[in-house]
């Protein structure tokens, strides 16, 4: 006589749950795993992640995460009786913390997570625009170099590209783009793009002026070198004209 499978005891582990994947095999972060203990709420949608991962990879979020932890601990102390506290605790997957994020877009945050979590999606020209603002705002060092490499290959150099690098705090890209910009544009021409030029911070406006001066100085040196090379030829031509006149 066959026996029925024993019912699982209350609290017994259900085993690892497979996270939802996109069509490229990267997690969508749309369902919790056994170890996820933090929920990012963006545009009223939830992304299930790991608090420690966010603390390490996104220093720009540490203040909010620490404030959330302190708030939970304070509430837990107030409710401390013989019954367990009902507030979420950091590090507890059974009661994950929720962190609401304002001023960011769901798709951008999800793309950033795909690039941070193994098997780490590469940063390319197709997704770099979704990442750059978050890289600067959350101080994500792991993705900074990849974003720099992609943006430095963009052509042509524009004030919009310089602004994008400024927002992402990509100093190397700012330096690179500013140098290329003034090789083909005067400061006057750039200032005609008034809205974008005025959004540049003092550091990047200074970069433009500095590189323009260096460019003009280099052009002057080239002109002087050319004049030095041509001078003997003009002297010979003058001498020949003098001979012909005789």
Short mmCIF file of C-alpha atoms in Angstrom, two decimals:
data_model
loop_
_atom_site.label_atom_id
_atom_site.label_comp_id
_atom_site.label_asym_id
_atom_site.label_seq_id
_atom_site.Cartn_x
_atom_site.Cartn_y
_atom_site.Cartn_z
CA UNK A 1 0.00 0.00 0.00
CA UNK A 2 1.55 3.27 -1.11
CA UNK A 3 2.13 5.93 1.45
CA UNK A 4 1.21 9.55 0.96
CA UNK A 5 4.19 11.94 0.95
CA UNK A 6 4.76 13.45 4.35
CA UNK A 7 3.51 16.99 4.69
CA UNK A 8 6.20 19.61 5.18
CA UNK A 9 6.46 20.92 8.66
CA UNK A 10 5.69 24.58 9.27
CA UNK A 11 8.79 26.69 8.77
CA UNK A 12 10.54 23.96 6.75
CA UNK A 13 12.50 25.32 3.79
CA UNK A 14 10.74 25.09 0.46
CA UNK A 15 14.02 24.89 -1.43
CA UNK A 16 15.55 27.49 -3.73
CA UNK A 17 13.18 29.33 -6.02
CA UNK A 18 14.23 30.11 -9.57
CA UNK A 19 14.23 33.84 -10.33
CA UNK A 20 12.33 35.09 -13.35
CA UNK A 21 14.57 35.64 -16.38
CA UNK A 22 14.34 37.88 -19.41
CA UNK A 23 14.77 36.54 -22.93
CA UNK A 24 18.55 36.94 -22.64
CA UNK A 25 18.79 34.91 -19.46
CA UNK A 26 19.28 37.79 -17.03
CA UNK A 27 17.18 38.08 -13.88
CA UNK A 28 14.18 40.38 -13.94
CA UNK A 29 14.32 40.78 -10.14
CA UNK A 30 10.55 40.47 -10.22
CA UNK A 31 10.20 37.57 -7.77
CA UNK A 32 11.93 37.00 -4.43
CA UNK A 33 14.60 34.36 -3.95
CA UNK A 34 15.32 32.61 -0.68
CA UNK A 35 18.10 35.09 0.12
CA UNK A 36 16.67 38.40 -1.12
CA UNK A 37 16.11 40.70 1.84
CA UNK A 38 15.52 44.11 0.27
CA UNK A 39 12.78 45.35 -2.02
CA UNK A 40 13.39 48.42 -4.14
CA UNK A 41 10.07 50.09 -4.96
CA UNK A 42 10.36 52.12 -8.16
CA UNK A 43 7.35 53.62 -9.95
CA UNK A 44 5.12 51.38 -7.78
CA UNK A 45 6.93 48.25 -9.01
CA UNK A 46 9.06 45.96 -6.86
CA UNK A 47 12.61 44.74 -7.48
CA UNK A 48 13.88 42.01 -5.15
CA UNK A 49 17.57 42.39 -4.31
CA UNK A 50 20.12 41.91 -1.53
CA UNK A 51 20.83 44.63 1.01
CA UNK A 52 24.53 43.79 1.29
CA UNK A 53 24.92 43.90 -2.49
CA UNK A 54 23.38 47.35 -2.65
CA UNK A 55 25.49 48.60 0.26
CA UNK A 56 28.72 47.47 -1.41
CA UNK A 57 28.02 48.31 -5.04
CA UNK A 58 25.94 51.48 -4.61
CA UNK A 59 27.52 53.73 -1.96
CA UNK A 60 25.09 56.47 -2.96
CA UNK A 61 22.28 54.40 -1.45
CA UNK A 62 23.99 53.70 1.89
CA UNK A 63 22.54 56.72 3.65
CA UNK A 64 18.99 55.73 2.71
CA UNK A 65 19.58 52.10 3.62
CA UNK A 66 21.09 53.01 6.98
CA UNK A 67 18.20 55.38 7.70
CA UNK A 68 15.75 52.61 6.85
CA UNK A 69 17.58 50.22 9.17
CA UNK A 70 17.58 52.74 12.02
CA UNK A 71 13.88 53.38 11.52
CA UNK A 72 13.12 49.65 11.62
CA UNK A 73 15.23 49.14 14.74
CA UNK A 74 13.55 52.05 16.47
CA UNK A 75 10.10 50.69 15.66
CA UNK A 76 11.19 47.24 16.76
CA UNK A 77 12.33 48.56 20.14
CA UNK A 78 9.04 50.35 20.66
CA UNK A 79 7.15 47.13 19.97
CA UNK A 80 9.43 44.88 22.00
CA UNK A 81 7.22 42.70 24.23
CA UNK A 82 6.84 38.97 24.59
CA UNK A 83 5.75 38.85 20.95
CA UNK A 84 8.27 39.16 18.11
CA UNK A 85 8.43 42.57 16.36
CA UNK A 86 6.46 42.81 13.17
CA UNK A 87 8.74 45.30 11.44
CA UNK A 88 11.09 44.08 8.69
CA UNK A 89 14.66 43.45 9.77
CA UNK A 90 17.78 43.99 7.64
CA UNK A 91 19.19 40.64 6.55
CA UNK A 92 15.97 38.68 7.13
CA UNK A 93 14.58 37.28 3.86
CA UNK A 94 11.35 36.34 5.65
CA UNK A 95 10.58 40.00 6.33
CA UNK A 96 12.52 42.05 3.74
CA UNK A 97 12.85 45.79 4.04
CA UNK A 98 11.21 48.02 1.43
CA UNK A 99 13.02 51.08 0.10
CA UNK A 100 10.95 53.47 -2.02
CA UNK A 101 13.05 55.34 -4.58
CA UNK A 102 11.86 58.61 -6.07
CA UNK A 103 13.18 60.39 -9.15
CA UNK A 104 14.38 57.24 -10.90
CA UNK A 105 12.84 55.05 -13.59
CA UNK A 106 12.02 51.38 -13.13
CA UNK A 107 13.59 50.21 -16.39
CA UNK A 108 16.81 52.09 -15.65
CA UNK A 109 17.17 50.56 -12.19
CA UNK A 110 16.40 47.07 -13.50
CA UNK A 111 19.01 47.44 -16.26
CA UNK A 112 21.55 48.61 -13.70
CA UNK A 113 20.86 45.54 -11.55
CA UNK A 114 21.35 43.25 -14.55
CA UNK A 115 24.79 44.80 -15.05
CA UNK A 116 25.71 44.40 -11.36
CA UNK A 117 24.47 40.88 -10.65
CA UNK A 118 26.22 37.82 -12.13
CA UNK A 119 26.27 36.90 -14.96
CA UNK A 120 26.59 40.71 -15.34
CA UNK A 121 25.13 42.11 -18.52
CA UNK A 122 27.73 44.15 -20.47
CA UNK A 123 27.49 47.92 -20.81
CA UNK A 124 27.01 48.78 -24.47
CA UNK A 125 25.92 51.71 -26.61
CA UNK A 126 22.38 50.30 -26.40
CA UNK A 127 22.03 50.50 -22.61
CA UNK A 128 24.60 53.06 -21.46
CA UNK A 129 22.05 55.90 -21.57
CA UNK A 130 19.91 54.01 -19.05
CA UNK A 131 22.85 53.64 -16.68
CA UNK A 132 24.87 56.84 -16.65
CA UNK A 133 22.68 58.94 -14.34
CA UNK A 134 22.46 56.12 -11.79
CA UNK A 135 26.22 55.53 -11.98
CA UNK A 136 26.77 59.13 -10.90
CA UNK A 137 23.90 59.41 -8.43
CA UNK A 138 24.59 56.09 -6.67
CA UNK A 139 28.38 56.21 -7.12
CA UNK A 140 28.60 52.81 -8.82
CA UNK A 141 32.32 52.24 -9.37
CA UNK A 142 31.88 48.81 -10.92
CA UNK A 143 30.05 50.29 -13.93
CA UNK A 144 31.89 53.62 -14.16
CA UNK A 145 34.80 52.39 -16.28
CA UNK A 146 32.51 50.49 -18.66
CA UNK A 147 30.35 53.57 -19.20
CA UNK A 148 33.45 55.68 -19.83
CA UNK A 149 34.71 53.29 -22.50
CA UNK A 150 31.39 53.33 -24.36
CA UNK A 151 30.82 57.09 -24.22
CA UNK A 152 34.36 57.92 -25.40
CA UNK A 153 33.65 56.10 -28.65
CA UNK A 154 30.59 58.20 -29.46
CA UNK A 155 30.74 60.53 -32.41
CA UNK A 156 30.43 63.41 -32.80
CA UNK A 157 31.33 65.16 -29.56
CA UNK A 158 28.41 67.33 -28.40
CA UNK A 159 27.42 69.45 -25.43
CA UNK A 160 24.70 66.88 -24.74
CA UNK A 161 27.38 64.19 -24.43
CA UNK A 162 29.42 66.41 -22.12
CA UNK A 163 26.34 66.98 -19.95
CA UNK A 164 25.67 63.24 -19.82
CA UNK A 165 29.24 62.63 -18.63
CA UNK A 166 28.87 65.43 -16.08
CA UNK A 167 25.70 63.90 -14.62
CA UNK A 168 27.43 60.52 -14.34
CA UNK A 169 30.51 62.15 -12.74
CA UNK A 170 32.73 60.63 -15.43
CA UNK A 171 35.64 63.06 -15.26
CA UNK A 172 37.76 61.26 -17.87
CA UNK A 173 34.90 61.42 -20.38
CA UNK A 174 34.33 65.12 -19.59
CA UNK A 175 38.00 65.85 -20.28
CA UNK A 176 37.96 63.82 -23.50
CA UNK A 177 34.73 65.31 -24.88
CA UNK A 178 35.65 68.91 -23.95
CA UNK A 179 38.94 68.59 -25.82
CA UNK A 180 37.24 67.24 -28.95
CA UNK A 181 34.45 69.83 -28.82
CA UNK A 182 36.73 72.87 -29.04
CA UNK A 183 38.74 71.47 -31.91
CA UNK A 184 35.79 72.12 -34.21
CA UNK A 185 33.86 74.81 -32.33
CA UNK A 186 34.70 78.19 -30.89
CA UNK A 187 33.49 79.04 -27.40
CA UNK A 188 31.15 81.55 -29.02
CA UNK A 189 29.57 78.83 -31.15
CA UNK A 190 29.13 76.60 -28.10
CA UNK A 191 27.57 79.40 -26.06
CA UNK A 192 24.93 79.80 -28.77
CA UNK A 193 23.57 76.46 -27.47
CA UNK A 194 22.54 78.47 -24.46
CA UNK A 195 20.32 75.96 -22.63
CA UNK A 196 22.91 73.19 -22.64
CA UNK A 197 25.93 75.43 -22.07
CA UNK A 198 24.38 76.96 -18.94
CA UNK A 199 23.72 73.50 -17.50
CA UNK A 200 27.45 72.80 -17.49
CA UNK A 201 29.05 73.24 -14.09
CA UNK A 202 32.01 75.56 -13.53
CA UNK A 203 34.48 72.71 -13.89
CA UNK A 204 33.30 71.72 -17.35
CA UNK A 205 32.94 75.27 -18.63
CA UNK A 206 36.52 75.82 -17.48
CA UNK A 207 37.57 72.69 -19.34
CA UNK A 208 36.16 74.10 -22.57
CA UNK A 209 37.97 77.42 -22.19
CA UNK A 210 41.24 75.73 -21.23
CA UNK A 211 41.21 73.29 -24.11
CA UNK A 212 40.22 76.03 -26.56
CA UNK A 213 43.19 78.15 -25.48
CA UNK A 214 45.53 75.16 -25.77
CA UNK A 215 44.11 74.35 -29.20
CA UNK A 216 44.62 77.90 -30.47
CA UNK A 217 48.15 77.98 -29.06
CA UNK A 218 48.92 74.72 -30.84
CA UNK A 219 47.52 76.10 -34.08
CA UNK A 220 49.69 79.20 -33.69
CA UNK A 221 52.77 77.03 -33.23
CA UNK A 222 51.91 75.15 -36.42
CA UNK A 223 51.52 78.45 -38.30
CA UNK A 224 54.88 79.67 -36.99
CA UNK A 225 56.55 76.43 -38.03
CA UNK A 226 55.04 76.71 -41.48
CA UNK A 227 56.21 80.32 -41.79
CA UNK A 228 59.73 79.28 -40.76
CA UNK A 229 59.77 76.63 -43.51
CA UNK A 230 58.42 79.02 -46.13
CA UNK A 231 60.78 81.92 -45.33
CA UNK A 232 63.80 80.52 -47.27
CA UNK A 233 61.57 79.99 -50.29
CA UNK A 234 60.34 83.58 -50.23
CA UNK A 235 63.95 84.80 -49.94
CA UNK A 236 64.98 82.74 -52.96
CA UNK A 237 62.00 84.07 -54.94
CA UNK A 238 62.97 87.63 -54.01
CA UNK A 239 66.55 87.06 -55.09
CA UNK A 240 65.42 85.61 -58.42
CA UNK A 241 63.15 88.57 -59.04
CA UNK A 242 66.07 90.87 -58.31
CA UNK A 243 68.26 89.01 -60.86
CA UNK A 244 65.53 89.14 -63.49
CA UNK A 245 65.24 92.87 -62.92
CA UNK A 246 68.89 93.32 -63.74
#
